[in-house]
Structure formats: structure tokens, C-alpha cells
Amino acid sequence: MSTTIDGTTAHAWITEFTRTFTHAQQRLTDLDRLAGDGDFGTNIASALRRVDNILPATADATYRTVFTAASLGFLGTGGTSGPLFGMWFRHVARSGNDSATLSELTDGVASGLATVQYLGGAKVGDNTMIDALAPAADALKDAAASHLSIAEALEKAALAGRSGALSTGDLIAKRGRASYVGELARGVLDPGAVTIALFFEAGATVTGSSQLWPELGTEVTTQ
Amino acid sequence: MSTHRQFINQPDHVISEALEGLAATYPHLLALDASASLISRVHPAHEKVGLVSGGGSGHEPLHAGLVGTGMLDVAVAGAVFASPTAQQVHAGTTLADGGAGVLQIVKNYTGDVLNFQIAAELAADDGTMVESVLVDDDLASDSENDGPGRRGTAAVITVEKICGALAEQGADLPTIAAVGRNVVARSRTLALTLDGCTHPGEISPAFTLNANEVEFGVGIHGERGTGRIPFAAADALTEQLVTPLVESLGLKTGQPVIAIVNGLGGTYPLELSIIARRMHEVLRGRGITVARSLVGSYVTSLDMHGVSITLTAADDNLIAGWDAPVRTPTLTW
């Protein structure tokens, strides 16, 4: 089992994330319509198209160039979620070079989380991407401390991100677009949090986890 | 119902085509970077602090019309009423750096603040010194709550003018930023409108009013105001803008002010002069001196038939900054 994430793995991770996001896009747009202005899916999809355009070829890819491409693609996006994801990917990218160890990735995810919190002003429980990102970052930290493999660590991060994303259904938004509709957003998963879960699920899948990831958020779209 | 037709080709092209037209009109003043929607000085200044501002479009002539000697170095244009991206602002910040650092002038809106802040971090990582002045002058959005705070509106003109003058005179970045923040603290704006505005490509306005209604406390993004007041003659409506500004700024007899009577896009110059006349009367009646003023449409909200008044409590230094030479498409003296 590999102990680092190299360029090939990082490339596969972003590609798998793009694939699963594209599959979930309509569902996420529907969630955003219930609580926001419905532009989340379009914004992230356009960011992923830009990422795809500047992603290095698999043969030339390094951990850092792949996640830098992700960062630049997202920083060129309108709205507020896109640029926050862009800053997060920037920290992830800078945590490694040709490849990253689990502890480097863990540091990048944590410092990216700190930047997103500082820029966006959201805490856990505010019904934003932070509700999935913070537990995922903690899970990675625990996994790194217990010397788990990268696949095991990403699986744990994905499970933590997923349960964090599910928790947003019980919250009333205090930050972000959904904060304008208050009680109306109760029961609706935050699409940013779901997207974070999708990202770690994609990482787990490409590093060899056999965990299956049922669709998140389908249970609330009919409310 | 009347339809609001417009002189556009395609809604998606309005920003790029308008920037092209502006650059073509002022080739001796402006350069266009179409890929990032940046307007910059055709002869970039060196060895001075660079000033960059920007935000959503639909507020013309802000900001691109204020690029030139004595004001901005670079303006970054977003889509209509939407922040430019962090990448665009990063490109604009880098372009504005002539070696003495860059001052970002940012109107207080969530998207603008976020994208300028990210751009500042990216530019700082490249080795550019960056400071920001947040303009939050709109009295109508003043609130005790832990919300986004007052919106940034027409006081951005005063900030850009005075900071631009200091930069041209060779002041350093911390000094210019401090003066900019001081101008913001001394400025408040209040606006009202007789009609909603209509987005490019749409045929009806974002909201409509009855003939006996005025929307009070509007911002510059076509959103509803804080309430409705009865329609009245220009003098009475003007007073309802000026009086709260005087009170909130605590202006006393003898205080000089810089005033901006600003059309929101659909108000014609004759109307603005009638409003200016009454503003002068009301301020004179309170012993407040209008040291300098501007009357025209500078910070617009597409075609909104509204007006804002901005007052800045001035002193000799601020007035000297206001009077310093400026040469831009919109302001020249």
C-alpha cells in the first residue's frame, strides 16, 4: 500500500472528484435552490472545467502541480464557495511537492481549513462547507497519528466529512447564502459540505478503499 | 406595462463590449486587458503606490472611468452586480504595483471583500505589499447586528480621489491607507429611488413602485431599500436624505463638507441640479459649508431613477487632496 500521494494519484483523485461531482451536480443545485440562489452547481462545475483545462498531463503531474491547477481553477470562479475552495486547494497543494505523505496532506488540509474559516468567518455548526471539512481534517489527523495507510486515512476522512455534511440538515445557516432564508433551510444539506465529502470519497476510492458511497442528500430534495 | 429596451447586443457581452468602447474612446489614457477585464493607465506610473479598485459592473462610470493620473491605476470589472473573481483582482493588483505597494479600495459587499482579500494574499505571496481600505458609507444599511455591515457606495469616489492625490504626491502605503480609512469614517451616503433598475437583457425592472411611493434607503445593486416613503416634491425628498446624514455624522455649524449628489443611472442632470440646490439650502441653513461638491451620475445602479447624497466631514488636508490635479475619463481638473 502506497505511503505517499504522487502526481498520478493526485491526478486520478481530481479526475474522480470531477466525475462524482458532475454526477451529483443537479442534486447539489437542487439543494442550493432550496436554501440559496441555485448557482452553486454551475459555479463549481465551471471551476472544474477550468481545472480540467489546466490540469497537467498524467505523465508530468506532481502532487503540487495537480492541486495548484485545482486552486487556480477555483480561484477564477464567481460566487463565494468557489474562491474558498480555491484557497483551500492552495494550502493542500503547498503541503507537498512531487508527492505528499499523509502527514503533509494532513497539514495542508488543516491550514487550508484555517484559511477558509478566517476568510469566510464560518465555524462548525454554521451550515457551511466547514461542517464537513473540520471533521474530515480531524479524522486525517487521528489517522496520521495512528500511522494508518493513506487509503484508510482518506476513508476515515470521507466518513467524517459525510457525517458532517449530513449534520447540516439539522442546522440553521448562520453564514453563507443560506443564512438569508433562516428556518427555510432546515432539513436541507449544505451543498458545499456535500462537495467536501465527495472530494474525500474520491480520494479514498482512488487510493484503494473499497467503501461504497451512496448518494448524499437525495432524502431531502422532495421537501 | 412598458418594456425597458436597451442598447445591447447580447447580455453576456455587455461588460467586454463596454470596456472595449471605453478603451477605444480614451486611447491616450486607458489600456484594456480583455482577458481579465482590467482597465489600467496607458502609461503606468512608477515609484508610487498603485491604487486598484473594482467590483461588479453596472455602476459606470465607476471604476474604469476613474483610472488615470491622480486617481486609480487599475480598475477590475466583474459581471453586472457581481464581484470580479479573486484571479481577476490578483491580476489587477499585480498590474497596479509600480514598486511601492498597492492600495486596494473595496466597497463593502461579501463577494468583493472575499475576492479582494484572497487577491491580497496571493499578491503578498508574490512579494507585493498590499493594504486595503474598506468603504462602508451607506447609512441605510447601518445595523447593530453582527451582519455584513454598511454597504459601500458613492463615498468610494471621495476615497479614490483623495488617496489618488496622496499617491501621486509620493505618500507611502500606510499613510495613504490611513487617510483612506479616515475619509470612510467621515463619510455617509443615503439614497432613494423612484423606480427599480432593469438588468441588461431583461424587459422589466427588479421592482416597481406606485406613483405615490418612493423606495428609501436603496443600495447600488437594484435591491429593495429599507422602506417606502410617500412621493413628494424634490425639495422635501432631498431633505429626507440630507438631514439623517448631518445627524449621523454629527456635523456642527462651521463644519466644511465635501458633497456628492449622485444620480443612480436614470436621473437626468436637470433633476440632479434641483436636488443639489436644495441640499445647499439645507446645509446652509444648518451653518454647514459645502467646501467642494460634485453633481452627476458617478456610481450608478444601471438605469435606476434614483439619487444618493454623500457627505464627507472635510478638513484642509482632505480638501487639498480633493483639489489636487486629476485626469481621468470621468473627473478632470
Short mmCIF file of C-alpha atoms in Angstrom, two decimals, chain A residues 9-10 12-17 154 201-209:
data_model
loop_
_atom_site.label_atom_id
_atom_site.label_comp_id
_atom_site.label_asym_id
_atom_site.label_seq_id
_atom_site.Cartn_x
_atom_site.Cartn_y
_atom_site.Cartn_z
CA THR A 9 -2.68 9.53 -7.69
CA ALA A 10 -3.42 13.24 -7.30
CA ALA A 12 -6.72 10.39 -10.54
CA TRP A 13 -8.16 11.97 -7.36
CA ILE A 14 -9.13 15.22 -9.10
CA THR A 15 -10.49 13.30 -12.08
CA GLU A 16 -12.62 11.06 -9.85
CA PHE A 17 -13.80 14.10 -7.85
CA LEU A 154 -8.92 9.07 3.37
CA GLU A 201 -14.68 9.94 -1.01
CA ALA A 202 -12.94 10.34 -4.39
CA GLY A 203 -9.57 10.31 -2.62
CA ALA A 204 -10.46 7.13 -0.75
CA THR A 205 -11.65 5.44 -3.94
CA VAL A 206 -8.53 6.19 -5.99
CA THR A 207 -6.16 5.10 -3.23
CA GLY A 208 -7.79 1.71 -3.00
CA SER A 209 -10.62 1.90 -0.47
#
